[in-house]
Amino acid sequence: MYHLNWRPVFQNFDLLWHGILLGLGLAFLSLAIGCVIGLLAAFARVYGGRKIRALVTAYTEFVRNIPLLLIIYFVFYGLGIMGFHLLNNVWSFVLALSVYSGAYLAEVFRAGIMSVPAGLTEAGKAIGLTPRKTMQFVTLPLTFRIVLPSLSNTFISLFKDTSLAAAISVPELTYGAMVINTNTWRILEVYTTVAVMYLITCYVLAGLLRLLERKYAMVR
Amino acid sequence: MMGEKVVLIEKLEKSFGDFQVLKGIDLAVDQGDVMAIIGPSGSGKTTLLRCINFLQPYDRGKVYIDGELVGYREDNGRLIKRPESAIARQRAKVGMVFQQFNLFPHMTALENVTLGLVQVKGLSREESVEIGRNWLSKVGLSDKLDAYPSALSGGQQQRVGIARAVAVEPKVVLFDEVTSALDPELVGEVLSVMKSLAEDYHMTMLVVTHEMLFAKEVANRVVFMDEGIVMEDGSPATILGNPATERLQTFLRRFEQIL
Amino acid sequence: MLDLLLNNAHLVWRGLSVTIGASALVIAAGTLGGLFGGLALLYAPLPLRLLMRVYVDTIRGIPLLVLIFSVFYGLPALGLPISGFVAAALALAIFGTAHVSEVVRGAVDSIPEGQTEAAKSIGLTFYKRLRYVIFPQALSRAIPPWTNTAVELVKASSLLALVSIVDLLYSTEQIAARTRQPLLFYGVAALLYFSINYSLSRLGARIEKKFTYSS
């Protein structure tokens, strides 16, 4: 008979708490870097020449079709050997997740840029804004407002993906669960707690992000 | 040079694929002219306007604003496209008011108007706000400075659009069927702003419109376009009261009640 | 380098077949489960509908890895004698069912209300409405997101490596560590995953074309 004993979990709760904070931080950082990658890729696909468009499309198509865990191992074990020893496990993970999210965000931003109504960029041109300023004052601000819901969803997904960092011993929430489990064998209690923590966090995040959307997202 | 035409168009041609929309337009606009451009849909009126401020590159012919060739420069008789930043500078001399308003939804009414003043004319923020306030109150929206376009009616949005276009003091303002997308009861407020621009500020205006009364009462020249060419060009009295061509007579028949 | 590849090809192949087998199994189970799950979300009596809703939202609100660990380590701890592979595959199937349920629900919900009204007005019963009007139209709308879910499941199968199941990723890890050629072997694995998923996507696109009616 399995007797529930929650004490070991609560005794080690700080491990889980720090794990969740680390997970949020990793997700946020990867989202930020992924946005930079995604924006550049989207620009390349919308405004670039044929070769660069093909190159970027190859990147996004390839990365989106391979497992994130594979990318993590590739970066951590593969690049590590090539001499990139500057990357410890945390930064390897951030790089891997950024590259992965960048491929998804490239499509998000590309669709966003294309759905800025043509009339608005024309209005910008008509008052004499240079292409750079049209981009700065019209296209980009509107693109961000249009893609805000997608960015929110992506952030929540990335937060769940941070659980894979446990595979290379990054001390986020899932790794914390593994550690407590190894030490105390309170499997059900640990994983139930961790599952609930993820659920609550995702729920709270979704709520906060919806508030943000209400303020800024484009309502057509 | 003295007596420079504000807008000079010579043998303008423009095709979209196989379809030739403009088949050789010749037009000259003087300072202070209020020119109404009328004609059936598909006659190329909107394309003509969009070639003037080079939102649409044209294929043959020449467009001059204030004596400067728009969009291209001449090199041994060949037309070479100017770089985008140079074209932007030329567009700053031409104002445009759009049928679909095209107000920037992420900016207030005042910000819509001051954007061009700060970023194109390089004025300071204080000056721009001052000028923006002035123009918005002239179009009757002094209480809507901080409103976003989504909170404004169609007529109000269009008046902001007009303020945005004229605040930067362009040489000529292009109006592309600016009342066609409005509910009928909102048309009047926009037309009276346009009338005031013509009579009080003597702006040079090119107005593509179906509002024949406006053409008759405010414009000093009316141009009739059909199938890509200028068929008739003259004073409102002549064009609207005494049409010479068969086509224009047919076209005007549907406006009999008004004229 | 080529001989390294050839020497280890059989290990790669073994891992690849586990991956393909597990993916196919989980996609089939998830699709079947999701079909029923979707129907429950749409048409079941309120208690069951709520239960399904909680199930779907919970599964989608936690990381797949946590689900796999919970099932893989949890079930034996509760006394259920379940093999590692079955436990992991079960976790993936639970995950897949939740997602496909949502896909089915979304596809049916996206059909305009007018279709159901027209079908009712010509006197079709509930079952016949579903069979002749709703589902044929829902099918083509469901295929793109279903294809996405299938691709996600293939990628998710790589997590089996974290519970020591010898799939493609696990085999690649071992070979890469032993031969000290991570770039080469992870690269090969990436190409293999890409081929599987890209083919899946293309297949999905072809099937979708066959079932789409222009309206």
XYZ file of C-alpha atoms in Angstrom:
694
model
C 0.000 0.000 0.000
C 1.268 3.385 -0.841
C 1.013 5.830 2.029
C 1.045 9.466 1.109
C 3.653 11.447 2.930
C 3.913 15.046 1.864
C 6.528 16.124 4.352
C 9.651 15.486 2.271
C 8.151 17.603 -0.472
C 7.479 20.549 1.767
C 10.836 20.241 3.466
C 12.479 20.651 0.075
C 10.044 23.212 -1.196
C 12.696 25.877 -1.678
C 14.234 23.671 -4.354
C 10.944 23.686 -6.216
C 10.336 27.371 -5.665
C 13.738 28.352 -6.999
C 13.191 25.903 -9.828
C 10.021 27.669 -10.918
C 11.676 31.060 -10.785
C 14.582 29.779 -12.840
C 12.136 28.252 -15.313
C 10.333 31.577 -15.714
C 13.637 33.338 -16.189
C 14.820 30.850 -18.782
C 11.537 31.100 -20.651
C 11.620 34.877 -20.642
C 15.222 35.091 -21.794
C 14.656 32.544 -24.554
C 11.537 34.407 -25.659
C 13.492 37.642 -25.867
C 16.348 36.161 -27.888
C 13.860 34.135 -29.931
C 12.001 37.339 -30.777
C 15.179 38.910 -32.091
C 15.908 35.846 -34.204
C 12.277 35.595 -35.304
C 12.044 39.266 -36.260
C 15.232 39.114 -38.298
C 14.040 35.942 -39.989
C 10.631 37.489 -40.689
C 12.265 40.570 -42.216
C 14.391 38.313 -44.380
C 11.336 36.443 -45.591
C 9.227 39.543 -46.228
C 11.796 41.943 -47.618
C 14.790 39.825 -48.592
C 15.963 38.465 -51.910
C 15.332 34.952 -53.150
C 18.452 33.322 -51.747
C 18.113 34.717 -48.273
C 14.417 33.863 -48.226
C 15.217 30.260 -49.125
C 17.916 30.101 -46.478
C 15.674 31.420 -43.727
C 12.764 29.188 -44.756
C 15.124 26.205 -44.642
C 16.142 27.171 -41.110
C 12.597 27.561 -39.824
C 11.285 24.444 -41.531
C 14.179 22.345 -40.281
C 14.143 23.506 -36.659
C 10.378 23.198 -36.350
C 10.472 19.551 -37.407
C 13.122 18.243 -35.008
C 12.736 17.579 -31.270
C 13.772 20.294 -28.831
C 15.641 17.699 -26.802
C 17.780 16.929 -29.818
C 18.660 20.590 -30.218
C 19.543 20.786 -26.530
C 21.886 17.813 -26.821
C 23.346 19.141 -30.051
C 24.199 22.455 -28.421
C 25.367 21.062 -25.096
C 27.335 18.034 -26.271
C 28.034 19.015 -29.831
C 29.116 22.620 -29.552
C 30.795 21.825 -26.263
C 33.209 19.585 -28.064
C 33.861 22.158 -30.737
C 35.420 24.314 -28.100
C 32.460 26.425 -27.101
C 33.204 25.660 -23.484
C 31.971 29.103 -22.568
C 28.526 27.566 -22.650
C 27.611 25.874 -19.408
C 24.428 23.870 -19.181
C 22.172 26.843 -18.444
C 23.394 28.900 -21.379
C 23.368 25.872 -23.651
C 19.734 25.444 -22.801
C 18.938 29.106 -23.382
C 20.654 28.967 -26.760
C 18.820 25.807 -27.747
C 15.425 27.112 -26.664
C 16.049 30.482 -28.324
C 16.937 28.875 -31.636
C 13.866 26.639 -31.339
C 11.468 29.451 -30.471
C 13.056 31.716 -33.081
C 11.951 29.311 -35.788
C 8.345 29.455 -34.577
C 8.380 33.180 -33.963
C 9.715 33.785 -37.481
C 6.394 32.586 -38.829
C 4.434 34.523 -36.186
C 6.171 37.781 -37.044
C 6.025 37.174 -40.780
C 2.257 36.715 -40.600
C 2.019 39.778 -38.361
C 3.953 42.035 -40.717
C 1.862 40.870 -43.652
C -1.375 41.603 -41.862
C -0.582 45.244 -41.171
C -3.115 46.858 -43.503
C -1.449 48.194 -46.643
C -3.345 51.447 -46.324
C -1.541 52.255 -43.096
C 1.955 51.851 -44.516
C 0.789 53.929 -47.484
C -0.460 56.631 -45.160
C 2.979 56.642 -43.547
C 4.655 56.957 -46.926
C 2.172 59.634 -48.000
C 3.201 61.994 -45.211
C 6.800 61.609 -46.344
C 8.166 59.084 -43.836
C 11.311 57.341 -45.067
C 11.135 53.533 -45.306
C 13.042 53.242 -42.029
C 10.685 55.615 -40.224
C 7.615 53.971 -41.707
C 8.942 50.720 -40.245
C 9.697 52.388 -36.911
C 6.443 54.275 -36.394
C 3.887 52.272 -38.318
C 4.824 48.710 -39.294
C 6.651 47.523 -36.186
C 4.357 48.950 -33.491
C 1.339 47.538 -35.307
C 3.018 44.162 -35.881
C 3.678 43.809 -32.172
C 0.097 44.615 -31.293
C -1.157 42.113 -33.838
C 1.106 39.261 -32.668
C 0.665 39.837 -28.939
C -1.761 36.917 -28.459
C 0.626 34.565 -30.281
C 3.559 35.827 -28.243
C 1.636 35.144 -25.055
C 0.885 31.577 -26.105
C 4.492 31.074 -27.133
C 5.721 32.284 -23.764
C 3.532 29.804 -21.921
C 4.718 27.002 -24.213
C 8.316 27.979 -23.638
C 7.750 27.889 -19.908
C 6.567 24.301 -20.180
C 9.520 23.494 -22.445
C 11.942 24.612 -19.745
C 11.193 21.256 -18.111
C 13.536 19.708 -20.689
C 16.421 21.611 -19.143
C 16.333 18.895 -16.499
C 17.908 16.598 -19.094
C 21.157 18.516 -18.770
C 20.827 19.047 -15.036
C 19.678 22.642 -15.056
C 18.059 23.126 -11.621
C 14.611 24.185 -12.787
C 11.342 22.793 -11.426
C 11.306 19.345 -13.053
C 14.925 18.742 -12.114
C 14.039 19.706 -8.560
C 11.315 17.072 -8.650
C 13.793 14.490 -9.895
C 16.226 15.340 -7.109
C 13.608 15.107 -4.363
C 12.357 11.877 -5.856
C 15.821 10.342 -5.925
C 16.380 11.256 -2.309
C 13.022 10.423 -0.820
C 11.136 8.260 -3.334
C 7.903 10.186 -2.698
C 7.041 9.889 -6.385
C 3.326 10.632 -6.338
C 3.599 13.500 -3.896
C 6.464 15.177 -5.713
C 5.043 14.941 -9.196
C 1.566 15.901 -8.110
C 2.961 18.972 -6.403
C 5.051 19.858 -9.405
C 2.160 19.329 -11.803
C -0.032 21.604 -9.693
C 2.725 24.215 -9.583
C 3.005 24.197 -13.369
C -0.770 24.388 -13.752
C -1.127 27.317 -11.389
C 1.778 29.164 -12.978
C 0.426 28.677 -16.485
C -3.005 29.797 -15.351
C -1.681 32.924 -13.668
C 0.545 33.714 -16.640
C -2.385 33.333 -19.033
C -4.460 35.698 -16.920
C -1.732 38.327 -16.670
C -1.011 38.124 -20.377
C -4.696 38.491 -21.194
C -4.701 41.733 -19.224
C -1.747 42.911 -21.276
C -3.544 41.936 -24.462
C -6.632 43.832 -23.476
C -4.571 46.967 -23.215
C -2.445 46.661 -26.315
C -3.640 44.058 -28.784
C -5.228 45.199 -32.020
C -8.965 44.789 -32.093
C -10.132 44.778 -35.660
C 11.249 79.848 -62.038
C 8.229 82.062 -62.260
C 4.852 80.671 -63.119
C 5.860 77.174 -62.073
C 2.947 74.796 -62.169
C 2.372 73.117 -58.825
C 1.625 69.830 -60.577
C 2.556 69.138 -64.176
C 1.726 65.825 -65.778
C 2.905 64.920 -69.283
C 1.714 61.911 -71.239
C 1.385 59.766 -68.112
C 0.935 56.041 -68.729
C 0.438 53.213 -66.251
C -0.426 49.561 -66.767
C -1.138 46.745 -64.370
C 0.041 43.656 -66.178
C -1.771 43.584 -69.509
C -4.339 46.137 -68.522
C -3.464 49.750 -69.311
C -5.141 52.024 -66.775
C -3.662 55.381 -67.745
C -3.256 55.910 -71.468
C -1.539 59.266 -71.673
C -2.658 61.915 -69.181
C -1.750 65.577 -69.652
C -2.627 67.883 -66.804
C -1.368 71.131 -65.344
C -2.378 72.477 -61.942
C -1.794 76.073 -60.852
C -1.290 77.312 -57.346
C -4.635 77.705 -55.612
C -6.523 75.513 -58.088
C -9.251 73.346 -56.669
C -9.554 70.677 -59.309
C -12.377 68.146 -59.155
C -11.668 64.923 -61.019
C -14.808 63.037 -61.984
C -15.527 59.969 -64.046
C -16.892 56.431 -63.966
C -15.181 53.796 -61.802
C -12.269 52.158 -63.514
C -11.422 55.324 -65.386
C -8.088 55.567 -63.589
C -8.798 58.488 -61.269
C -7.378 56.863 -58.145
C -4.393 55.500 -60.060
C -3.680 58.985 -61.303
C -3.558 60.368 -57.770
C -1.387 57.513 -56.555
C 1.087 58.146 -59.379
C 1.335 61.803 -58.428
C 2.697 60.981 -54.983
C 4.403 57.898 -56.336
C 2.575 55.421 -54.140
C 2.357 53.748 -57.534
C 5.340 53.998 -59.894
C 4.320 55.051 -63.378
C 5.488 53.443 -66.601
C 5.825 56.305 -69.107
C 5.519 60.034 -69.105
C 6.483 62.526 -66.441
C 5.049 63.932 -63.258
C 6.494 67.168 -61.879
C 5.753 68.634 -58.461
C 6.933 72.222 -58.179
C 9.184 71.665 -61.158
C 10.858 68.535 -59.785
C 10.423 65.191 -61.535
C 8.713 62.778 -59.185
C 10.063 59.291 -58.538
C 12.689 59.300 -61.261
C 15.583 61.365 -62.416
C 16.536 61.942 -65.991
C 19.784 60.606 -67.327
C 20.367 60.990 -71.044
C 16.667 60.745 -71.692
C 16.284 57.581 -69.575
C 14.222 57.523 -66.424
C 16.079 56.105 -63.461
C 14.181 55.413 -60.258
C 15.231 57.524 -57.317
C 16.149 55.876 -54.000
C 13.314 55.452 -51.499
C 14.586 58.118 -49.114
C 14.597 60.687 -51.926
C 11.071 59.702 -52.895
C 10.022 60.110 -49.259
C 11.316 63.657 -49.362
C 9.254 64.352 -52.474
C 6.148 62.865 -50.905
C 6.476 65.317 -48.042
C 5.394 68.028 -50.510
C 2.199 66.191 -51.398
C -0.579 65.534 -48.920
C -3.050 62.685 -49.328
C -6.397 61.969 -47.743
C -7.578 58.383 -48.209
C -11.000 56.889 -48.832
C -10.431 54.420 -45.990
C -9.032 57.159 -43.693
C -5.953 55.050 -42.827
C -5.447 56.738 -39.471
C -2.747 55.118 -37.350
C -4.824 53.122 -34.851
C -2.119 53.031 -32.200
C -1.897 56.837 -32.001
C -4.276 59.496 -30.744
C -5.731 62.063 -33.117
C -3.108 64.584 -32.062
C -0.282 62.074 -32.450
C -1.518 61.192 -35.931
C -1.139 64.837 -36.896
C 2.160 65.556 -35.130
C 3.971 62.462 -36.444
C 4.709 64.111 -39.790
C 5.605 67.432 -38.198
C 8.207 65.882 -35.908
C 9.576 63.078 -38.077
C 9.378 64.607 -41.548
C 9.594 68.352 -41.065
C 11.868 68.035 -38.065
C 9.966 70.445 -35.855
C 10.253 70.344 -32.081
C 7.659 68.539 -30.032
C 6.221 71.788 -28.618
C 5.869 73.404 -32.022
C 4.310 70.286 -33.487
C 1.761 69.968 -30.714
C 0.881 73.649 -31.163
C 0.359 73.281 -34.912
C -1.450 69.988 -34.477
C -3.835 71.490 -31.929
C -4.545 74.381 -34.256
C -5.408 72.252 -37.226
C -7.519 69.833 -35.210
C -9.548 72.684 -33.842
C -9.913 74.143 -37.342
C -11.493 70.878 -38.458
C -13.738 70.983 -35.396
C -12.080 68.363 -33.223
C -10.456 70.357 -30.452
C -12.149 68.142 -27.861
C -10.869 64.932 -29.457
C -7.141 65.520 -29.349
C -6.436 62.498 -27.162
C -9.020 60.200 -28.673
C -7.987 57.070 -30.511
C -9.384 56.482 -34.010
C -11.515 53.582 -32.775
C -13.435 56.051 -30.611
C -14.186 58.417 -33.481
C -16.951 58.348 -36.061
C -16.113 58.013 -39.754
C -16.561 61.704 -40.361
C -14.360 62.580 -37.388
C -11.681 60.155 -38.526
C -11.664 61.657 -41.989
C -11.331 65.160 -40.565
C -8.305 63.972 -38.591
C -7.006 62.539 -41.851
C -7.379 65.945 -43.473
C -5.631 67.677 -40.571
C -2.815 65.120 -40.788
C -2.373 65.797 -44.495
C -2.423 69.592 -44.368
C -0.512 70.208 -41.146
C 2.815 69.600 -42.874
C 2.002 72.381 -45.372
C 2.250 70.433 -48.607
C 2.235 72.151 -51.990
C -0.820 70.218 -53.067
C -3.328 67.984 -51.298
C -4.786 64.905 -52.999
C -8.257 63.733 -51.969
C -9.107 60.186 -53.051
C -12.904 59.810 -52.871
C -12.716 60.838 -49.250
C -16.452 60.777 -48.600
C -17.308 57.538 -50.414
C -16.828 55.348 -47.341
C -18.890 57.581 -45.066
C -22.462 57.221 -43.926
C -24.511 59.872 -45.766
C -25.135 62.055 -42.714
C -21.390 62.380 -42.076
C -20.468 63.490 -45.582
C -21.433 67.099 -45.025
C -19.005 67.798 -42.192
C -16.077 66.571 -44.288
C -17.102 68.517 -47.375
C -17.436 71.731 -45.395
C -13.887 71.294 -44.054
C -12.683 70.846 -47.610
C -14.609 73.922 -48.698
C -12.955 75.911 -45.941
C -9.503 74.708 -47.016
C -10.231 75.964 -50.502
C -11.842 79.290 -49.646
C -10.098 80.315 -46.438
C -6.644 78.848 -46.957
C -6.458 78.818 -50.772
C -4.891 75.395 -50.808
C -4.109 73.654 -54.062
C -6.370 70.617 -54.110
C -6.938 67.688 -56.446
C -10.219 66.083 -55.482
C -11.370 62.791 -56.964
C -15.043 62.736 -56.072
C -18.603 61.773 -56.901
C -19.952 64.760 -55.006
C -21.090 66.863 -57.963
C -22.418 69.691 -55.846
C -18.986 70.119 -54.313
C -17.446 70.166 -57.790
C -19.961 72.752 -58.908
C -19.710 75.061 -55.903
C -16.145 74.796 -54.645
C -13.945 73.678 -57.506
C -12.610 76.131 -60.033
C -11.761 73.413 -62.539
C -13.370 70.090 -63.336
C -11.643 67.290 -65.191
C -13.608 64.377 -66.662
C -11.689 61.126 -67.042
C -12.816 58.020 -68.822
C -10.936 54.879 -69.775
C -7.555 56.239 -68.839
C -7.559 59.618 -70.568
C -8.745 63.129 -69.850
C -11.837 63.624 -71.965
C -12.804 67.131 -70.897
C -11.174 69.833 -68.813
C -12.682 73.161 -67.972
C -14.663 75.303 -65.553
C -17.462 73.748 -63.535
C -20.031 75.717 -65.474
C -18.798 74.341 -68.763
C -18.131 70.770 -67.781
C -21.150 70.222 -65.606
C -23.592 72.583 -67.262
C -22.619 72.148 -70.873
C -20.891 68.826 -71.448
C -19.374 68.564 -74.895
C -18.800 64.843 -75.301
C -21.350 62.044 -75.467
C -19.581 60.127 -72.700
C -19.706 63.008 -70.260
C -23.367 63.628 -71.036
C -24.140 59.975 -70.279
C -22.086 60.075 -67.106
C -23.780 63.213 -65.822
C -27.249 61.855 -66.424
C -27.216 59.934 -63.152
C -26.540 63.188 -61.273
C -29.400 65.064 -62.966
C -31.331 65.444 -59.748
C -28.449 67.217 -58.051
C -27.068 69.463 -60.756
C 33.848 9.327 -40.973
C 31.840 7.266 -43.403
C 32.996 4.030 -41.780
C 31.950 5.378 -38.393
C 28.480 5.885 -39.821
C 28.367 2.472 -41.392
C 29.614 0.716 -38.264
C 26.879 2.241 -36.170
C 24.145 2.173 -38.767
C 22.453 -0.847 -37.236
C 22.213 0.877 -33.853
C 20.759 3.955 -35.448
C 18.330 1.803 -37.330
C 17.233 0.030 -34.150
C 16.588 3.355 -32.428
C 14.823 4.693 -35.472
C 12.443 1.738 -35.592
C 11.569 2.215 -31.933
C 10.867 5.869 -32.601
C 8.741 5.162 -35.651
C 6.921 2.327 -33.894
C 6.238 4.299 -30.750
C 5.139 7.363 -32.751
C 2.790 5.374 -34.943
C 1.280 3.652 -31.929
C 0.819 6.862 -30.011
C -0.587 8.751 -33.012
C -3.109 5.990 -33.616
C -4.096 5.749 -29.950
C -4.230 9.504 -29.570
C -6.346 9.925 -32.686
C -8.828 7.284 -31.589
C -8.974 8.596 -28.056
C -9.163 12.155 -29.305
C -12.081 11.330 -31.549
C -14.097 10.127 -28.586
C -12.731 12.872 -26.405
C -13.737 15.515 -28.909
C -17.216 14.095 -29.181
C -17.466 14.124 -25.399
C -16.352 17.754 -25.277
C -19.007 18.663 -27.783
C -22.036 16.526 -27.090
C -21.743 14.641 -23.808
C -23.947 15.454 -20.802
C -22.601 18.258 -18.642
C -20.712 16.240 -15.986
C -18.774 14.267 -18.574
C -18.139 17.383 -20.614
C -16.713 19.161 -17.577
C -14.584 16.160 -16.739
C -13.155 16.108 -20.258
C -12.544 19.829 -20.098
C -10.598 19.467 -16.856
C -8.700 16.548 -18.317
C -7.742 18.397 -21.508
C -6.803 21.636 -19.745
C -4.761 19.823 -17.113
C -2.797 17.746 -19.600
C -2.168 20.790 -21.743
C -1.162 22.871 -18.726
C 1.716 20.679 -17.592
C 4.925 19.787 -19.391
C 4.900 16.460 -21.175
C 8.027 15.418 -19.307
C 6.257 15.747 -15.974
C 3.425 13.606 -17.330
C 5.845 10.942 -18.536
C 7.717 10.839 -15.235
C 4.459 10.712 -13.285
C 3.162 7.726 -15.238
C 6.522 6.002 -15.645
C 7.539 6.187 -11.985
C 4.138 6.625 -10.423
C 2.250 3.594 -11.709
C 4.809 1.027 -10.520
C 4.951 2.820 -7.164
C 1.193 2.315 -6.883
C 1.753 -1.363 -7.440
C 0.901 -1.666 -11.141
C 3.369 -3.953 -12.866
C 3.799 -2.031 -16.080
C 6.773 -2.130 -18.409
C 8.729 1.019 -19.089
C 7.793 1.222 -22.720
C 4.084 0.740 -22.038
C 4.128 3.362 -19.291
C 5.884 5.926 -21.452
C 3.697 5.167 -24.448
C 0.636 5.482 -22.221
C 1.757 8.919 -21.092
C 2.242 9.994 -24.699
C -1.145 8.571 -25.641
C -2.806 10.523 -22.817
C -1.046 13.625 -24.112
C -2.063 12.928 -27.698
C -5.681 12.248 -26.760
C -5.950 15.572 -24.990
C -4.610 17.452 -27.999
C -6.645 15.600 -30.617
C -9.788 16.084 -28.514
C -9.191 19.799 -28.703
C -8.532 19.585 -32.449
C -11.804 17.747 -33.028
C -13.737 20.164 -30.853
C -12.204 23.150 -32.618
C -12.918 21.773 -36.076
C -16.584 21.092 -35.344
C -17.024 24.421 -33.556
C -15.681 26.260 -36.574
C -18.524 25.077 -38.763
C -21.084 27.861 -39.055
C -24.233 27.440 -36.987
C -26.219 27.782 -40.189
C -25.171 24.328 -41.353
C -26.693 22.669 -38.290
C -29.817 24.792 -38.656
C -30.229 23.857 -42.295
C -29.728 20.191 -41.485
C -32.297 20.368 -38.680
C -34.771 22.088 -40.913
C -34.737 19.283 -43.445
C -35.510 16.911 -40.607
C -32.229 15.078 -40.055
C -31.745 13.415 -36.679
C -28.752 14.193 -34.508
C -26.776 11.192 -35.650
C -27.541 11.810 -39.319
C -26.688 15.491 -39.014
C -23.293 14.541 -37.672
C -22.714 11.867 -40.223
C -23.832 13.648 -43.393
C -23.369 17.336 -42.702
C -21.060 18.146 -39.806
C -18.322 15.554 -39.861
C -17.555 15.649 -43.587
C -16.927 19.359 -43.243
C -15.116 19.056 -39.927
C -12.749 16.499 -41.397
C -10.934 18.833 -43.743
C -10.726 21.533 -41.088
C -9.279 19.082 -38.579
C -6.498 17.746 -40.787
C -3.961 20.599 -40.554
C -4.040 20.819 -36.752
C -4.125 17.046 -36.563
C -1.008 16.899 -38.695
C 0.649 19.400 -36.358
C -0.269 17.217 -33.386
C 1.126 14.135 -35.122
C 4.401 15.954 -35.765
C 4.484 17.079 -32.134
C 3.995 13.477 -31.027
C 6.900 12.278 -33.146
C 9.056 14.964 -31.558
C 7.633 14.090 -28.148
C 8.700 10.477 -28.601
C 12.252 11.714 -28.129
C 11.445 12.203 -24.448
C 11.360 8.427 -24.123
C 15.142 8.687 -24.133
C 14.916 10.328 -20.727
C 13.400 7.160 -19.274
C 16.056 5.016 -20.887
C 13.992 3.687 -23.739
C 16.257 2.961 -26.666
C 14.697 5.245 -29.268
C 16.513 7.203 -31.954
C 17.643 9.952 -29.585
C 18.841 7.538 -26.912
C 20.808 5.513 -29.430
C 22.298 8.675 -30.855
C 23.351 9.835 -27.384
C 25.145 6.564 -26.761
C 26.874 6.448 -30.139
C 27.849 10.105 -29.964
C 29.374 9.700 -26.518
C 31.232 6.528 -27.473
C 32.618 7.787 -30.776
C 33.138 11.376 -29.589
C 31.397 12.591 -32.736
C 28.328 14.360 -31.406
C 27.960 16.788 -34.284
C 27.920 14.030 -36.850
C 25.470 11.726 -35.136
C 23.128 14.359 -33.745
C 23.155 15.813 -37.218
C 22.142 12.476 -38.701
C 19.410 12.061 -36.086
C 18.141 15.560 -36.863
C 17.929 14.716 -40.544
C 16.042 11.522 -39.756
C 13.518 13.283 -37.528
C 13.149 15.988 -40.129
C 12.464 13.442 -42.857
C 9.797 11.706 -40.829
C 8.035 14.901 -39.852
C 8.346 16.592 -43.197
C 6.840 13.540 -44.889
C 4.051 13.521 -42.311
C 3.285 17.157 -43.061
C 3.262 16.570 -46.790
C 1.031 13.530 -46.358
C -1.315 15.608 -44.247
C -1.428 18.321 -46.885
C -2.273 15.781 -49.568
C -5.027 14.223 -47.489
C -6.438 17.638 -46.708
C -6.615 18.498 -50.370
C -8.585 15.348 -51.043
C -11.164 16.121 -48.395
C -11.659 19.839 -48.811
C -14.794 21.020 -50.502
C -14.926 24.599 -51.670
C -17.931 26.305 -50.168
